[in-house]
């Protein structure tokens, strides 16, 4: 079977191209790993092997369906700071509901805001400073209604990478982490998969045309919660849906043209007096048109133009609307067996409409702040990067890089110069030392990413982060891998409203802060598709903020965050898994109201710790030659635990229990 | 409205304004919520027991007006209080609401925030004063919702008072009286402009009854409470006066069971009457210390 490694496309990831030798795989389509399946690939999730084989000639894009049992998989070594999940692993992860993007919260360095809420701090960086990409396309958010399933069908997501810091120069304009999803390679055999759950239904199908030169994929998800809710609570509307469509065509054996479009729509509202009052309404659409040229010898050029349209209901039926026109060029060129150069440039023009409301009290401070934060404007971001991965010695791989970005907005212009360097030292064939350092810049960010809403306060300067980390990777017996990473991030001029509000939380505040985060990340992992798979991750960290003379912990600083996952093949195509999540409490909030409050303490009392247990049970059946079906029962927070957020004044607020049960059928061919 | 989930979605979105529902509401009317101060507070008044009351300061923080009701559609919800000089005559803006339908008004008396707007004649120092935490018998640490300062003079004797009120009051479902009966609310039609008036009554603490209509004004008990005879009548001094010992012509029979001192009576029974809706309108009151977040 031919399996595309997670790094099959040089442009999709950064690192030396290499060969994973003779991976044995079952004669099943990739999604149908089966309960007995061993990991299909080494995947980027696994630390790279030593020594890296020389880069091989990059084959033209491969379209053949999986056919053989044992193949050689072509790919690239993961960048030193990448933490990844393949689709096959995500499928087995309890509490992720099969969504690749939801799975990253189990990784070390990720601190949840609250249980079940897929917005998180990454090494101290707030949710607004975490960039989301799909195939290199910036997307405003990843989850329906902010909490629900991801906005792309899991079947088209091959892999999700989390770059908690010190990431490749290809990524920029975010002063926190990067979450990058990559879609599956185009396939010209007819295949597809779908799922039917209590609250939504989704499907994707792909096939080839013109004797395999072209491929076409469509996918969609539709939630019928609106129909269900109309029976239970007729005045409440909850609706979400998304689509994905991709067409690719090989004009010549070395030239491919592709169009990839996706979008999502969310609506949560309540009807009062016959009028729908929208509590949350948002939608976005993207069309990415690409031209890929394969030079041979792994060299490749991609040129792409992206159009985007975002809209979010602000209030009073007023929508914040933005349009995006972006263009990017990416080039990967292996100079020789020891050096691979990657370079690229891109320009993005975002046009933001006015968010001013027709019917508002002009004296309302919130109105004034909101209008000042989101003025009607055009933002330009223009940048380029250059990076090289060099094998300077058989045991040393170094990746220096730099990117430069120019930003303009509301008459202000700022430049960010972001040098990066990462290195991997192969101490033995099973033990490596990894270092990553980098500076990143980002324009002001909102509390969480929301379509059409981006602060226009560039005149206050760019946010800046200095990210450092050092760690070790070890390949242990029985296919276990272990990593330990120490990190220290420093943030300057950051717009972390979640953490810096004094007294009442004010999402429209434009207060800048200094910040720092220091911590230790540990992870021991065995591929979740093994007969007995598992993962233990732990993060010990301290995230501080400083405003004026005040120095205090970030509002969502959690000293300890731990995850433990066990999956086991019960036999006869039954597979079970469980996951425990435990984390310590956040600092207690200061007294609220309009009082002049005392300076926040450096070591405040904390809310109670929280834990929950998720479970997943799956039964699979083989259908026909290559088809499969599965029944899946999954529950997030089976223990029905509530999370408590307390204030130093003695009051506390319990949230939950946020328990999400899911019963569904999945199938594919 | 459903969008086609296809490659044409982007073009469709650009052409039609997306898939989110459009606004089907009728255009609203405007409800100006304003404050007016009673004449007795502005010009001074002589109490029934012969004290000439005059006021030096009535600094009030009031706002967060909202329109409620099953038949009321509100377009905005001003989430701010305004600091007002209660000794200015005429109407002073509190909030502006855009509503349509039959609406009941909610209003809040509370300590201001850092960015609360300043009414005419007030300063940032006034706002800071109202935001500064302090304590009294009933509120261990809270800001000030209003500050009432004045003097009472009789026969060459002058007594001064300066009383901060540290509770927050939610006045909800307020209705003006029409022929002695609470109205159903304010009906606002499309494009119509109306006003709702919050009235300020500095004389409320000196009324002899909780029923404003039948109440008279008296000051003898307050003057007598100045135990140290420094000319300043403090809340603590009122706390030393037992209602059962008073013989000032007021029977205090409308005091709640738990009110033992004159301070109890004034703080809980009178102070909430300083801010009213349409003079004698009725509201449901919920009272909290000012250390809680406004709704």
mmCIF file of N, CA and C in Angstrom, chain A residues 102-168:
data_model
loop_
_atom_site.group_PDB
_atom_site.id
_atom_site.type_symbol
_atom_site.label_atom_id
_atom_site.label_comp_id
_atom_site.label_asym_id
_atom_site.label_seq_id
_atom_site.Cartn_x
_atom_site.Cartn_y
_atom_site.Cartn_z
ATOM 1 N N UNK A 102 -8.987 19.067 17.526
ATOM 2 C CA UNK A 102 -9.289 18.978 18.946
ATOM 3 C C UNK A 102 -8.220 18.191 19.697
ATOM 4 N N UNK A 103 -7.478 17.396 18.962
ATOM 5 C CA UNK A 103 -6.529 16.497 19.609
ATOM 6 C C UNK A 103 -5.330 17.222 20.199
ATOM 7 N N UNK A 104 -5.052 18.413 19.689
ATOM 8 C CA UNK A 104 -3.810 19.056 20.121
ATOM 9 C C UNK A 104 -3.834 19.443 21.590
ATOM 10 N N UNK A 105 -5.029 19.507 22.175
ATOM 11 C CA UNK A 105 -5.080 19.920 23.575
ATOM 12 C C UNK A 105 -4.479 18.874 24.505
ATOM 13 N N UNK A 106 -4.204 17.695 23.986
ATOM 14 C CA UNK A 106 -3.602 16.667 24.824
ATOM 15 C C UNK A 106 -2.073 16.811 24.867
ATOM 16 N N UNK A 107 -1.541 17.648 24.008
ATOM 17 C CA UNK A 107 -0.089 17.766 23.897
ATOM 18 C C UNK A 107 0.488 18.657 25.008
ATOM 19 N N UNK A 108 1.717 18.412 25.383
ATOM 20 C CA UNK A 108 2.320 19.266 26.416
ATOM 21 C C UNK A 108 2.520 20.683 25.896
ATOM 22 N N UNK A 109 2.452 21.621 26.810
ATOM 23 C CA UNK A 109 2.580 23.027 26.432
ATOM 24 C C UNK A 109 1.250 23.697 26.191
ATOM 25 N N UNK A 110 0.194 22.891 26.144
ATOM 26 C CA UNK A 110 -1.135 23.421 25.870
ATOM 27 C C UNK A 110 -1.916 23.512 27.186
ATOM 28 N N UNK A 111 -2.382 24.717 27.506
ATOM 29 C CA UNK A 111 -3.112 24.935 28.749
ATOM 30 C C UNK A 111 -4.544 25.331 28.421
ATOM 31 N N UNK A 112 -5.494 24.520 28.810
ATOM 32 C CA UNK A 112 -6.892 24.839 28.467
ATOM 33 C C UNK A 112 -7.432 25.998 29.287
ATOM 34 N N UNK A 113 -8.321 26.749 28.689
ATOM 35 C CA UNK A 113 -9.031 27.787 29.436
ATOM 36 C C UNK A 113 -10.028 27.132 30.379
ATOM 37 N N UNK A 114 -10.781 26.211 29.837
ATOM 38 C CA UNK A 114 -11.755 25.473 30.641
ATOM 39 C C UNK A 114 -11.977 24.125 29.965
ATOM 40 N N UNK A 115 -12.445 23.182 30.733
ATOM 41 C CA UNK A 115 -12.627 21.841 30.202
ATOM 42 C C UNK A 115 -13.610 21.835 29.040
ATOM 43 N N UNK A 116 -13.211 21.201 27.951
ATOM 44 C CA UNK A 116 -14.083 21.077 26.796
ATOM 45 C C UNK A 116 -14.085 22.281 25.891
ATOM 46 N N UNK A 117 -13.438 23.360 26.299
ATOM 47 C CA UNK A 117 -13.392 24.570 25.470
ATOM 48 C C UNK A 117 -12.107 24.541 24.648
ATOM 49 N N UNK A 118 -12.220 24.450 23.334
ATOM 50 C CA UNK A 118 -11.009 24.276 22.529
ATOM 51 C C UNK A 118 -10.282 25.575 22.235
ATOM 52 N N UNK A 119 -10.202 26.452 23.188
ATOM 53 C CA UNK A 119 -9.310 27.604 23.095
ATOM 54 C C UNK A 119 -8.305 27.444 24.219
ATOM 55 N N UNK A 120 -7.049 27.662 23.895
ATOM 56 C CA UNK A 120 -6.039 27.360 24.897
ATOM 57 C C UNK A 120 -4.858 28.318 24.807
ATOM 58 N N UNK A 121 -4.156 28.365 25.912
ATOM 59 C CA UNK A 121 -2.873 29.059 25.954
ATOM 60 C C UNK A 121 -1.796 28.066 25.524
ATOM 61 N N UNK A 122 -0.859 28.532 24.744
ATOM 62 C CA UNK A 122 0.241 27.683 24.317
ATOM 63 C C UNK A 122 1.534 28.303 24.819
ATOM 64 N N UNK A 123 2.169 27.629 25.724
ATOM 65 C CA UNK A 123 3.399 28.133 26.360
ATOM 66 C C UNK A 123 3.215 29.585 26.786
ATOM 67 N N UNK A 124 2.105 29.868 27.398
ATOM 68 C CA UNK A 124 1.846 31.200 27.943
ATOM 69 C C UNK A 124 1.230 32.183 26.974
ATOM 70 N N UNK A 125 1.187 31.843 25.700
ATOM 71 C CA UNK A 125 0.604 32.757 24.706
ATOM 72 C C UNK A 125 -0.914 32.578 24.688
ATOM 73 N N UNK A 126 -1.649 33.681 24.665
ATOM 74 C CA UNK A 126 -3.113 33.587 24.745
ATOM 75 C C UNK A 126 -3.722 33.050 23.451
ATOM 76 N N UNK A 127 -4.994 32.667 23.510
ATOM 77 C CA UNK A 127 -5.639 32.080 22.320
ATOM 78 C C UNK A 127 -5.575 32.981 21.094
ATOM 79 N N UNK A 128 -5.639 34.284 21.297
ATOM 80 C CA UNK A 128 -5.585 35.194 20.160
ATOM 81 C C UNK A 128 -4.230 35.233 19.493
ATOM 82 N N UNK A 129 -3.222 34.689 20.134
ATOM 83 C CA UNK A 129 -1.872 34.694 19.559
ATOM 84 C C UNK A 129 -1.492 33.340 18.977
ATOM 85 N N UNK A 130 -2.467 32.465 18.864
ATOM 86 C CA UNK A 130 -2.228 31.160 18.261
ATOM 87 C C UNK A 130 -2.824 31.181 16.850
ATOM 88 N N UNK A 131 -1.981 30.940 15.873
ATOM 89 C CA UNK A 131 -2.421 30.998 14.475
ATOM 90 C C UNK A 131 -2.928 29.659 13.992
ATOM 91 N N UNK A 132 -4.012 29.686 13.239
ATOM 92 C CA UNK A 132 -4.597 28.470 12.693
ATOM 93 C C UNK A 132 -4.429 28.484 11.174
ATOM 94 N N UNK A 133 -3.901 27.400 10.661
ATOM 95 C CA UNK A 133 -3.696 27.280 9.217
ATOM 96 C C UNK A 133 -4.229 25.942 8.733
ATOM 97 N N UNK A 134 -4.762 25.962 7.539
ATOM 98 C CA UNK A 134 -5.125 24.731 6.852
ATOM 99 C C UNK A 134 -4.496 24.790 5.473
ATOM 100 N N UNK A 135 -3.593 23.905 5.210
ATOM 101 C CA UNK A 135 -2.839 23.911 3.953
ATOM 102 C C UNK A 135 -2.169 25.262 3.699
ATOM 103 N N UNK A 136 -1.692 25.870 4.748
ATOM 104 C CA UNK A 136 -1.016 27.157 4.592
ATOM 105 C C UNK A 136 -1.967 28.338 4.470
ATOM 106 N N UNK A 137 -3.257 28.081 4.569
ATOM 107 C CA UNK A 137 -4.254 29.151 4.454
ATOM 108 C C UNK A 137 -4.690 29.546 5.856
ATOM 109 N N UNK A 138 -4.622 30.810 6.147
ATOM 110 C CA UNK A 138 -5.020 31.273 7.467
ATOM 111 C C UNK A 138 -6.537 31.146 7.623
ATOM 112 N N UNK A 139 -6.956 30.565 8.711
ATOM 113 C CA UNK A 139 -8.390 30.455 8.980
ATOM 114 C C UNK A 139 -8.683 31.140 10.317
ATOM 115 N N UNK A 140 -9.852 31.747 10.426
ATOM 116 C CA UNK A 140 -10.112 32.548 11.632
ATOM 117 C C UNK A 140 -10.413 31.731 12.869
ATOM 118 N N UNK A 141 -11.023 30.593 12.694
ATOM 119 C CA UNK A 141 -11.300 29.761 13.853
ATOM 120 C C UNK A 141 -11.470 28.322 13.410
ATOM 121 N N UNK A 142 -11.413 27.420 14.351
ATOM 122 C CA UNK A 142 -11.359 26.008 13.993
ATOM 123 C C UNK A 142 -12.594 25.228 14.396
ATOM 124 N N UNK A 143 -13.400 25.791 15.266
ATOM 125 C CA UNK A 143 -14.476 24.979 15.842
ATOM 126 C C UNK A 143 -15.819 25.683 15.716
ATOM 127 N N UNK A 144 -16.815 24.929 15.346
ATOM 128 C CA UNK A 144 -18.153 25.483 15.234
ATOM 129 C C UNK A 144 -18.642 25.992 16.588
ATOM 130 N N UNK A 145 -19.289 27.142 16.555
ATOM 131 C CA UNK A 145 -19.848 27.775 17.759
ATOM 132 C C UNK A 145 -18.770 27.906 18.839
ATOM 133 N N UNK A 146 -17.539 27.895 18.422
ATOM 134 C CA UNK A 146 -16.455 28.044 19.381
ATOM 135 C C UNK A 146 -16.195 26.809 20.214
ATOM 136 N N UNK A 147 -17.125 25.884 20.265
ATOM 137 C CA UNK A 147 -17.003 24.739 21.152
ATOM 138 C C UNK A 147 -17.186 23.410 20.431
ATOM 139 N N UNK A 148 -17.822 23.425 19.306
ATOM 140 C CA UNK A 148 -18.264 22.198 18.680
ATOM 141 C C UNK A 148 -17.191 21.517 17.852
ATOM 142 N N UNK A 149 -17.606 20.730 16.882
ATOM 143 C CA UNK A 149 -16.649 20.025 16.038
ATOM 144 C C UNK A 149 -15.875 20.994 15.153
ATOM 145 N N UNK A 150 -14.776 20.507 14.610
ATOM 146 C CA UNK A 150 -13.944 21.394 13.802
ATOM 147 C C UNK A 150 -14.645 21.721 12.489
ATOM 148 N N UNK A 151 -14.167 22.777 11.856
ATOM 149 C CA UNK A 151 -14.861 23.332 10.705
ATOM 150 C C UNK A 151 -14.472 22.663 9.391
ATOM 151 N N UNK A 152 -13.715 21.613 9.454
ATOM 152 C CA UNK A 152 -13.445 20.819 8.246
ATOM 153 C C UNK A 152 -13.706 19.355 8.577
ATOM 154 N N UNK A 153 -14.156 18.644 7.586
ATOM 155 C CA UNK A 153 -14.440 17.236 7.812
ATOM 156 C C UNK A 153 -13.133 16.501 8.129
ATOM 157 N N UNK A 154 -13.133 15.698 9.180
ATOM 158 C CA UNK A 154 -11.877 15.033 9.574
ATOM 159 C C UNK A 154 -11.291 14.178 8.450
ATOM 160 N N UNK A 155 -12.142 13.717 7.563
ATOM 161 C CA UNK A 155 -11.653 12.830 6.514
ATOM 162 C C UNK A 155 -10.686 13.470 5.551
ATOM 163 N N UNK A 156 -10.665 14.774 5.483
ATOM 164 C CA UNK A 156 -9.723 15.397 4.547
ATOM 165 C C UNK A 156 -8.496 15.939 5.253
ATOM 166 N N UNK A 157 -8.441 15.760 6.560
ATOM 167 C CA UNK A 157 -7.275 16.249 7.297
ATOM 168 C C UNK A 157 -6.310 15.091 7.506
ATOM 169 N N UNK A 158 -5.163 15.226 6.928
ATOM 170 C CA UNK A 158 -4.166 14.160 7.057
ATOM 171 C C UNK A 158 -3.445 14.237 8.374
ATOM 172 N N UNK A 159 -3.167 15.449 8.805
ATOM 173 C CA UNK A 159 -2.338 15.612 9.992
ATOM 174 C C UNK A 159 -2.479 17.013 10.547
ATOM 175 N N UNK A 160 -2.302 17.112 11.837
ATOM 176 C CA UNK A 160 -2.281 18.424 12.475
ATOM 177 C C UNK A 160 -0.984 18.563 13.257
ATOM 178 N N UNK A 161 -0.310 19.662 13.033
ATOM 179 C CA UNK A 161 0.944 19.942 13.742
ATOM 180 C C UNK A 161 0.725 21.092 14.711
ATOM 181 N N UNK A 162 1.262 20.955 15.872
ATOM 182 C CA UNK A 162 1.311 22.069 16.812
ATOM 183 C C UNK A 162 2.752 22.521 16.927
ATOM 184 N N UNK A 163 2.970 23.788 16.662
ATOM 185 C CA UNK A 163 4.287 24.389 16.857
ATOM 186 C C UNK A 163 4.174 25.326 18.062
ATOM 187 N N UNK A 164 4.546 24.861 19.237
ATOM 188 C CA UNK A 164 4.370 25.713 20.410
ATOM 189 C C UNK A 164 5.343 26.887 20.479
ATOM 190 N N UNK A 165 6.388 26.852 19.687
ATOM 191 C CA UNK A 165 7.339 27.960 19.701
ATOM 192 C C UNK A 165 8.532 27.621 18.842
ATOM 193 N N UNK A 166 9.291 28.630 18.510
ATOM 194 C CA UNK A 166 10.489 28.417 17.718
ATOM 195 C C UNK A 166 10.197 27.728 16.398
ATOM 196 N N UNK A 167 9.078 28.105 15.798
ATOM 197 C CA UNK A 167 8.617 27.378 14.622
ATOM 198 C C UNK A 167 9.313 27.855 13.345
ATOM 199 N N UNK A 168 9.091 27.103 12.248
ATOM 200 C CA UNK A 168 9.784 27.437 11.002
ATOM 201 C C UNK A 168 9.445 28.850 10.513
#
